[in-house]
mmCIF file with all atom_site columns, C-alpha atoms in Angstrom:
data_model
loop_
_atom_site.group_PDB
_atom_site.id
_atom_site.type_symbol
_atom_site.label_atom_id
_atom_site.label_alt_id
_atom_site.label_comp_id
_atom_site.label_asym_id
_atom_site.label_entity_id
_atom_site.label_seq_id
_atom_site.pdbx_PDB_ins_code
_atom_site.Cartn_x
_atom_site.Cartn_y
_atom_site.Cartn_z
_atom_site.occupancy
_atom_site.B_iso_or_equiv
_atom_site.pdbx_formal_charge
_atom_site.auth_seq_id
_atom_site.auth_comp_id
_atom_site.auth_asym_id
_atom_site.auth_atom_id
_atom_site.pdbx_PDB_model_num
ATOM 1   C CA . UNK A 1 1   ? -18.468 3.779   -12.511 1.00 88.00 ? 1   UNK A CA 1
ATOM 2   C CA . UNK A 1 2   ? -18.836 0.557   -10.599 1.00 90.00 ? 2   UNK A CA 1
ATOM 3   C CA . UNK A 1 3   ? -15.838 -1.552  -9.538  1.00 91.00 ? 3   UNK A CA 1
ATOM 4   C CA . UNK A 1 4   ? -16.869 -4.098  -12.194 1.00 93.00 ? 4   UNK A CA 1
ATOM 5   C CA . UNK A 1 5   ? -16.727 -1.436  -14.928 1.00 94.00 ? 5   UNK A CA 1
ATOM 6   C CA . UNK A 1 6   ? -13.373 -0.180  -13.691 1.00 95.00 ? 6   UNK A CA 1
ATOM 7   C CA . UNK A 1 7   ? -12.091 -3.764  -13.582 1.00 96.00 ? 7   UNK A CA 1
ATOM 8   C CA . UNK A 1 8   ? -13.191 -4.302  -17.211 1.00 96.00 ? 8   UNK A CA 1
ATOM 9   C CA . UNK A 1 9   ? -11.525 -1.045  -18.273 1.00 96.00 ? 9   UNK A CA 1
ATOM 10  C CA . UNK A 1 10  ? -8.250  -2.023  -16.559 1.00 97.00 ? 10  UNK A CA 1
ATOM 11  C CA . UNK A 1 11  ? -8.367  -5.588  -17.904 1.00 97.00 ? 11  UNK A CA 1
ATOM 12  C CA . UNK A 1 12  ? -8.787  -4.289  -21.444 1.00 97.00 ? 12  UNK A CA 1
ATOM 13  C CA . UNK A 1 13  ? -5.877  -1.855  -21.009 1.00 97.00 ? 13  UNK A CA 1
ATOM 14  C CA . UNK A 1 14  ? -3.409  -3.931  -18.943 1.00 97.00 ? 14  UNK A CA 1
ATOM 15  C CA . UNK A 1 15  ? -4.332  -7.553  -19.691 1.00 96.00 ? 15  UNK A CA 1
ATOM 16  C CA . UNK A 1 16  ? -2.584  -10.119 -17.493 1.00 97.00 ? 16  UNK A CA 1
ATOM 17  C CA . UNK A 1 17  ? -1.371  -7.454  -15.031 1.00 97.00 ? 17  UNK A CA 1
ATOM 18  C CA . UNK A 1 18  ? -4.936  -7.276  -13.709 1.00 98.00 ? 18  UNK A CA 1
ATOM 19  C CA . UNK A 1 19  ? -5.220  -10.430 -11.618 1.00 97.00 ? 19  UNK A CA 1
ATOM 20  C CA . UNK A 1 20  ? -8.874  -10.405 -10.621 1.00 95.00 ? 20  UNK A CA 1
ATOM 21  C CA . UNK A 1 21  ? -11.851 -8.736  -9.021  1.00 95.00 ? 21  UNK A CA 1
ATOM 22  C CA . UNK A 1 22  ? -12.754 -9.750  -5.466  1.00 93.00 ? 22  UNK A CA 1
ATOM 23  C CA . UNK A 1 23  ? -16.377 -9.108  -4.516  1.00 88.00 ? 23  UNK A CA 1
ATOM 24  C CA . UNK A 1 24  ? -16.657 -11.834 -1.866  1.00 83.00 ? 24  UNK A CA 1
ATOM 25  C CA . UNK A 1 25  ? -15.135 -9.982  1.079   1.00 75.00 ? 25  UNK A CA 1
ATOM 26  C CA . UNK A 1 26  ? -17.204 -7.715  3.293   1.00 70.00 ? 26  UNK A CA 1
ATOM 27  C CA . UNK A 1 27  ? -16.868 -4.077  2.334   1.00 76.00 ? 27  UNK A CA 1
ATOM 28  C CA . UNK A 1 28  ? -15.756 -2.682  -0.984  1.00 85.00 ? 28  UNK A CA 1
ATOM 29  C CA . UNK A 1 29  ? -14.901 -4.847  -3.967  1.00 89.00 ? 29  UNK A CA 1
ATOM 30  C CA . UNK A 1 30  ? -11.189 -4.828  -4.782  1.00 94.00 ? 30  UNK A CA 1
ATOM 31  C CA . UNK A 1 31  ? -9.139  -5.236  -7.930  1.00 96.00 ? 31  UNK A CA 1
ATOM 32  C CA . UNK A 1 32  ? -5.963  -7.314  -7.617  1.00 97.00 ? 32  UNK A CA 1
ATOM 33  C CA . UNK A 1 33  ? -3.010  -5.888  -9.529  1.00 98.00 ? 33  UNK A CA 1
ATOM 34  C CA . UNK A 1 34  ? 0.400   -7.357  -10.338 1.00 97.00 ? 34  UNK A CA 1
ATOM 35  C CA . UNK A 1 35  ? 3.026   -5.570  -8.189  1.00 97.00 ? 35  UNK A CA 1
ATOM 36  C CA . UNK A 1 36  ? 5.150   -4.720  -11.228 1.00 96.00 ? 36  UNK A CA 1
ATOM 37  C CA . UNK A 1 37  ? 2.216   -2.850  -12.793 1.00 97.00 ? 37  UNK A CA 1
ATOM 38  C CA . UNK A 1 38  ? 0.798   -1.027  -9.747  1.00 97.00 ? 38  UNK A CA 1
ATOM 39  C CA . UNK A 1 39  ? 2.390   2.372   -10.475 1.00 97.00 ? 39  UNK A CA 1
ATOM 40  C CA . UNK A 1 40  ? 1.470   2.247   -14.155 1.00 97.00 ? 40  UNK A CA 1
ATOM 41  C CA . UNK A 1 41  ? -2.136  1.286   -13.333 1.00 98.00 ? 41  UNK A CA 1
ATOM 42  C CA . UNK A 1 42  ? -2.359  4.075   -10.745 1.00 98.00 ? 42  UNK A CA 1
ATOM 43  C CA . UNK A 1 43  ? -0.985  6.589   -13.265 1.00 98.00 ? 43  UNK A CA 1
ATOM 44  C CA . UNK A 1 44  ? -3.634  5.502   -15.762 1.00 98.00 ? 44  UNK A CA 1
ATOM 45  C CA . UNK A 1 45  ? -6.415  5.735   -13.153 1.00 97.00 ? 45  UNK A CA 1
ATOM 46  C CA . UNK A 1 46  ? -5.291  9.250   -12.306 1.00 97.00 ? 46  UNK A CA 1
ATOM 47  C CA . UNK A 1 47  ? -4.882  10.569  -15.861 1.00 96.00 ? 47  UNK A CA 1
ATOM 48  C CA . UNK A 1 48  ? -7.763  8.901   -17.721 1.00 94.00 ? 48  UNK A CA 1
ATOM 49  C CA . UNK A 1 49  ? -10.600 11.443  -17.953 1.00 90.00 ? 49  UNK A CA 1
ATOM 50  C CA . UNK A 1 50  ? -13.427 8.932   -17.588 1.00 92.00 ? 50  UNK A CA 1
ATOM 51  C CA . UNK A 1 51  ? -11.832 7.614   -14.381 1.00 95.00 ? 51  UNK A CA 1
ATOM 52  C CA . UNK A 1 52  ? -10.005 10.693  -12.965 1.00 95.00 ? 52  UNK A CA 1
ATOM 53  C CA . UNK A 1 53  ? -8.975  9.226   -9.610  1.00 96.00 ? 53  UNK A CA 1
ATOM 54  C CA . UNK A 1 54  ? -7.521  12.374  -8.097  1.00 95.00 ? 54  UNK A CA 1
ATOM 55  C CA . UNK A 1 55  ? -7.465  11.285  -4.450  1.00 96.00 ? 55  UNK A CA 1
ATOM 56  C CA . UNK A 1 56  ? -5.517  8.565   -2.695  1.00 97.00 ? 56  UNK A CA 1
ATOM 57  C CA . UNK A 1 57  ? -7.602  8.252   0.460   1.00 97.00 ? 57  UNK A CA 1
ATOM 58  C CA . UNK A 1 58  ? -5.495  5.556   2.077   1.00 96.00 ? 58  UNK A CA 1
ATOM 59  C CA . UNK A 1 59  ? -2.551  3.269   1.393   1.00 97.00 ? 59  UNK A CA 1
ATOM 60  C CA . UNK A 1 60  ? -2.055  0.482   3.926   1.00 96.00 ? 60  UNK A CA 1
ATOM 61  C CA . UNK A 1 61  ? 0.177   -2.499  4.484   1.00 97.00 ? 61  UNK A CA 1
ATOM 62  C CA . UNK A 1 62  ? -1.245  -5.821  5.601   1.00 95.00 ? 62  UNK A CA 1
ATOM 63  C CA . UNK A 1 63  ? 0.388   -8.895  7.127   1.00 95.00 ? 63  UNK A CA 1
ATOM 64  C CA . UNK A 1 64  ? -2.077  -11.762 7.371   1.00 89.00 ? 64  UNK A CA 1
ATOM 65  C CA . UNK A 1 65  ? 0.117   -13.976 9.494   1.00 85.00 ? 65  UNK A CA 1
ATOM 66  C CA . UNK A 1 66  ? 3.450   -15.604 10.180  1.00 80.00 ? 66  UNK A CA 1
ATOM 67  C CA . UNK A 1 67  ? 2.667   -18.560 7.901   1.00 84.00 ? 67  UNK A CA 1
ATOM 68  C CA . UNK A 1 68  ? 1.738   -16.282 4.989   1.00 88.00 ? 68  UNK A CA 1
ATOM 69  C CA . UNK A 1 69  ? 4.633   -15.581 2.627   1.00 93.00 ? 69  UNK A CA 1
ATOM 70  C CA . UNK A 1 70  ? 3.362   -12.251 1.330   1.00 95.00 ? 70  UNK A CA 1
ATOM 71  C CA . UNK A 1 71  ? 2.444   -8.769  2.439   1.00 96.00 ? 71  UNK A CA 1
ATOM 72  C CA . UNK A 1 72  ? -0.457  -6.989  0.807   1.00 96.00 ? 72  UNK A CA 1
ATOM 73  C CA . UNK A 1 73  ? -0.643  -3.293  0.045   1.00 97.00 ? 73  UNK A CA 1
ATOM 74  C CA . UNK A 1 74  ? -4.107  -1.785  -0.333  1.00 97.00 ? 74  UNK A CA 1
ATOM 75  C CA . UNK A 1 75  ? -4.876  1.480   -2.144  1.00 98.00 ? 75  UNK A CA 1
ATOM 76  C CA . UNK A 1 76  ? -8.229  3.262   -1.639  1.00 97.00 ? 76  UNK A CA 1
ATOM 77  C CA . UNK A 1 77  ? -8.859  5.742   -4.457  1.00 97.00 ? 77  UNK A CA 1
ATOM 78  C CA . UNK A 1 78  ? -11.591 8.308   -5.019  1.00 97.00 ? 78  UNK A CA 1
ATOM 79  C CA . UNK A 1 79  ? -12.564 10.486  -7.981  1.00 96.00 ? 79  UNK A CA 1
ATOM 80  C CA . UNK A 1 80  ? -14.027 13.800  -6.866  1.00 94.00 ? 80  UNK A CA 1
ATOM 81  C CA . UNK A 1 81  ? -15.365 14.688  -10.322 1.00 93.00 ? 81  UNK A CA 1
ATOM 82  C CA . UNK A 1 82  ? -17.178 11.396  -10.927 1.00 93.00 ? 82  UNK A CA 1
ATOM 83  C CA . UNK A 1 83  ? -17.838 10.479  -7.285  1.00 93.00 ? 83  UNK A CA 1
ATOM 84  C CA . UNK A 1 84  ? -16.709 6.913   -7.657  1.00 93.00 ? 84  UNK A CA 1
ATOM 85  C CA . UNK A 1 85  ? -14.147 4.902   -5.733  1.00 94.00 ? 85  UNK A CA 1
ATOM 86  C CA . UNK A 1 86  ? -12.048 1.806   -6.159  1.00 95.00 ? 86  UNK A CA 1
ATOM 87  C CA . UNK A 1 87  ? -9.853  -0.401  -3.996  1.00 96.00 ? 87  UNK A CA 1
ATOM 88  C CA . UNK A 1 88  ? -6.647  -1.843  -5.464  1.00 97.00 ? 88  UNK A CA 1
ATOM 89  C CA . UNK A 1 89  ? -4.643  -4.643  -3.855  1.00 97.00 ? 89  UNK A CA 1
ATOM 90  C CA . UNK A 1 90  ? -1.253  -6.040  -4.647  1.00 97.00 ? 90  UNK A CA 1
ATOM 91  C CA . UNK A 1 91  ? 0.877   -8.675  -2.924  1.00 96.00 ? 91  UNK A CA 1
ATOM 92  C CA . UNK A 1 92  ? 4.642   -8.842  -2.541  1.00 96.00 ? 92  UNK A CA 1
ATOM 93  C CA . UNK A 1 93  ? 6.918   -11.483 -1.020  1.00 96.00 ? 93  UNK A CA 1
ATOM 94  C CA . UNK A 1 94  ? 7.982   -10.944 2.588   1.00 95.00 ? 94  UNK A CA 1
ATOM 95  C CA . UNK A 1 95  ? 11.522  -11.900 1.619   1.00 93.00 ? 95  UNK A CA 1
ATOM 96  C CA . UNK A 1 96  ? 11.820  -8.940  -0.802  1.00 92.00 ? 96  UNK A CA 1
ATOM 97  C CA . UNK A 1 97  ? 9.079   -6.386  -0.050  1.00 96.00 ? 97  UNK A CA 1
ATOM 98  C CA . UNK A 1 98  ? 9.573   -3.784  -2.793  1.00 97.00 ? 98  UNK A CA 1
ATOM 99  C CA . UNK A 1 99  ? 6.976   -1.813  -4.760  1.00 97.00 ? 99  UNK A CA 1
ATOM 100 C CA . UNK A 1 100 ? 7.224   1.231   -7.005  1.00 98.00 ? 100 UNK A CA 1
ATOM 101 C CA . UNK A 1 101 ? 6.132   4.491   -5.370  1.00 98.00 ? 101 UNK A CA 1
ATOM 102 C CA . UNK A 1 102 ? 2.943   6.320   -6.306  1.00 98.00 ? 102 UNK A CA 1
ATOM 103 C CA . UNK A 1 103 ? 3.987   9.529   -4.499  1.00 97.00 ? 103 UNK A CA 1
ATOM 104 C CA . UNK A 1 104 ? 4.594   11.222  -7.851  1.00 97.00 ? 104 UNK A CA 1
ATOM 105 C CA . UNK A 1 105 ? 0.910   10.611  -8.708  1.00 97.00 ? 105 UNK A CA 1
ATOM 106 C CA . UNK A 1 106 ? -0.702  11.559  -5.386  1.00 97.00 ? 106 UNK A CA 1
ATOM 107 C CA . UNK A 1 107 ? 1.241   13.676  -2.873  1.00 96.00 ? 107 UNK A CA 1
ATOM 108 C CA . UNK A 1 108 ? -0.572  12.027  0.037   1.00 96.00 ? 108 UNK A CA 1
ATOM 109 C CA . UNK A 1 109 ? 1.231   8.790   -0.812  1.00 97.00 ? 109 UNK A CA 1
ATOM 110 C CA . UNK A 1 110 ? 4.427   10.345  0.555   1.00 97.00 ? 110 UNK A CA 1
ATOM 111 C CA . UNK A 1 111 ? 3.321   9.935   4.171   1.00 96.00 ? 111 UNK A CA 1
ATOM 112 C CA . UNK A 1 112 ? 1.277   6.771   3.615   1.00 97.00 ? 112 UNK A CA 1
ATOM 113 C CA . UNK A 1 113 ? 4.277   5.006   2.054   1.00 98.00 ? 113 UNK A CA 1
ATOM 114 C CA . UNK A 1 114 ? 6.596   6.218   4.812   1.00 97.00 ? 114 UNK A CA 1
ATOM 115 C CA . UNK A 1 115 ? 4.229   4.866   7.452   1.00 97.00 ? 115 UNK A CA 1
ATOM 116 C CA . UNK A 1 116 ? 3.960   1.517   5.647   1.00 98.00 ? 116 UNK A CA 1
ATOM 117 C CA . UNK A 1 117 ? 7.751   1.375   5.369   1.00 97.00 ? 117 UNK A CA 1
ATOM 118 C CA . UNK A 1 118 ? 8.158   2.272   9.050   1.00 97.00 ? 118 UNK A CA 1
ATOM 119 C CA . UNK A 1 119 ? 5.736   -0.343  10.371  1.00 97.00 ? 119 UNK A CA 1
ATOM 120 C CA . UNK A 1 120 ? 6.124   -3.195  7.821   1.00 97.00 ? 120 UNK A CA 1
ATOM 121 C CA . UNK A 1 121 ? 9.488   -2.620  6.139   1.00 97.00 ? 121 UNK A CA 1
ATOM 122 C CA . UNK A 1 122 ? 7.965   -2.412  2.654   1.00 98.00 ? 122 UNK A CA 1
ATOM 123 C CA . UNK A 1 123 ? 10.319  -0.405  0.443   1.00 98.00 ? 123 UNK A CA 1
ATOM 124 C CA . UNK A 1 124 ? 8.737   1.937   -2.103  1.00 98.00 ? 124 UNK A CA 1
ATOM 125 C CA . UNK A 1 125 ? 11.228  2.258   -4.951  1.00 97.00 ? 125 UNK A CA 1
ATOM 126 C CA . UNK A 1 126 ? 11.618  5.807   -6.237  1.00 96.00 ? 126 UNK A CA 1
ATOM 127 C CA . UNK A 1 127 ? 10.238  7.441   -3.087  1.00 97.00 ? 127 UNK A CA 1
ATOM 128 C CA . UNK A 1 128 ? 12.198  10.664  -2.522  1.00 96.00 ? 128 UNK A CA 1
ATOM 129 C CA . UNK A 1 129 ? 12.270  10.554  1.292   1.00 95.00 ? 129 UNK A CA 1
ATOM 130 C CA . UNK A 1 130 ? 11.691  6.999   2.507   1.00 95.00 ? 130 UNK A CA 1
ATOM 131 C CA . UNK A 1 131 ? 12.568  7.078   6.195   1.00 94.00 ? 131 UNK A CA 1
ATOM 132 C CA . UNK A 1 132 ? 10.851  6.320   9.453   1.00 95.00 ? 132 UNK A CA 1
ATOM 133 C CA . UNK A 1 133 ? 7.944   8.595   10.313  1.00 94.00 ? 133 UNK A CA 1
ATOM 134 C CA . UNK A 1 134 ? 6.527   7.212   13.592  1.00 95.00 ? 134 UNK A CA 1
ATOM 135 C CA . UNK A 1 135 ? 9.451   5.393   15.227  1.00 93.00 ? 135 UNK A CA 1
ATOM 136 C CA . UNK A 1 136 ? 12.953  6.631   16.055  1.00 92.00 ? 136 UNK A CA 1
ATOM 137 C CA . UNK A 1 137 ? 15.540  6.237   13.280  1.00 91.00 ? 137 UNK A CA 1
ATOM 138 C CA . UNK A 1 138 ? 17.493  3.636   15.287  1.00 90.00 ? 138 UNK A CA 1
ATOM 139 C CA . UNK A 1 139 ? 14.481  1.425   16.082  1.00 90.00 ? 139 UNK A CA 1
ATOM 140 C CA . UNK A 1 140 ? 15.089  -2.177  15.073  1.00 91.00 ? 140 UNK A CA 1
ATOM 141 C CA . UNK A 1 141 ? 12.402  -4.124  13.264  1.00 92.00 ? 141 UNK A CA 1
ATOM 142 C CA . UNK A 1 142 ? 8.928   -3.406  11.977  1.00 95.00 ? 142 UNK A CA 1
ATOM 143 C CA . UNK A 1 143 ? 6.235   -3.584  14.687  1.00 94.00 ? 143 UNK A CA 1
ATOM 144 C CA . UNK A 1 144 ? 3.192   -4.490  12.562  1.00 95.00 ? 144 UNK A CA 1
ATOM 145 C CA . UNK A 1 145 ? 4.769   -7.603  11.121  1.00 94.00 ? 145 UNK A CA 1
ATOM 146 C CA . UNK A 1 146 ? 3.268   -10.706 12.686  1.00 93.00 ? 146 UNK A CA 1
ATOM 147 C CA . UNK A 1 147 ? 6.749   -12.117 13.376  1.00 90.00 ? 147 UNK A CA 1
ATOM 148 C CA . UNK A 1 148 ? 7.930   -8.961  15.204  1.00 91.00 ? 148 UNK A CA 1
ATOM 149 C CA . UNK A 1 149 ? 9.527   -9.495  18.614  1.00 88.00 ? 149 UNK A CA 1
ATOM 150 C CA . UNK A 1 150 ? 9.306   -6.454  20.861  1.00 85.00 ? 150 UNK A CA 1
ATOM 151 C CA . UNK A 1 151 ? 12.651  -5.572  22.466  1.00 84.00 ? 151 UNK A CA 1
ATOM 152 C CA . UNK A 1 152 ? 13.005  -5.710  26.235  1.00 85.00 ? 152 UNK A CA 1
ATOM 153 C CA . UNK A 1 153 ? 15.014  -2.486  26.243  1.00 84.00 ? 153 UNK A CA 1
ATOM 154 C CA . UNK A 1 154 ? 15.435  0.560   24.025  1.00 85.00 ? 154 UNK A CA 1
ATOM 155 C CA . UNK A 1 155 ? 18.379  2.896   24.709  1.00 85.00 ? 155 UNK A CA 1
ATOM 156 C CA . UNK A 1 156 ? 18.756  1.422   28.185  1.00 82.00 ? 156 UNK A CA 1
ATOM 157 C CA . UNK A 1 157 ? 15.099  1.921   29.077  1.00 85.00 ? 157 UNK A CA 1
ATOM 158 C CA . UNK A 1 158 ? 12.752  -0.972  29.676  1.00 87.00 ? 158 UNK A CA 1
ATOM 159 C CA . UNK A 1 159 ? 10.010  -1.213  27.075  1.00 80.00 ? 159 UNK A CA 1
ATOM 160 C CA . UNK A 1 160 ? 6.848   -1.388  29.221  1.00 74.00 ? 160 UNK A CA 1
ATOM 161 C CA . UNK A 1 161 ? 4.790   -4.320  27.946  1.00 61.00 ? 161 UNK A CA 1
#
């Protein structure tokens, strides 16, 4: 299936929760999804036999800048059986970055969501083990946010940058 066909299928099923299809950017076309519907849409994409997206290849956070008021989360999905792929995007406010987890759909989301939490501070509601994965537990802040200020010292040691 093409991204356009998948978009049509999702629009028919989920209506206003499917916010648009973006084909203008370089790379793969992406389908914009309402944040409140992302887990339900992912569940459908996984369970529907004609779609059968059985692989979450990547889940990434994105901060486009200090002046932007939202984070984006991007999901790259692949269906082994049908050999088609799709990119989903959703946006959440920086002031309250919460999304439902998809770790119950694809086990790989466990680590992807933990990494996104660790580096951006995006909370995945319902995740069974949401804690830092790359940084120490007592690290302050989220280093991939555009407004992040690197500390001068950590545990009495100078941070070398």
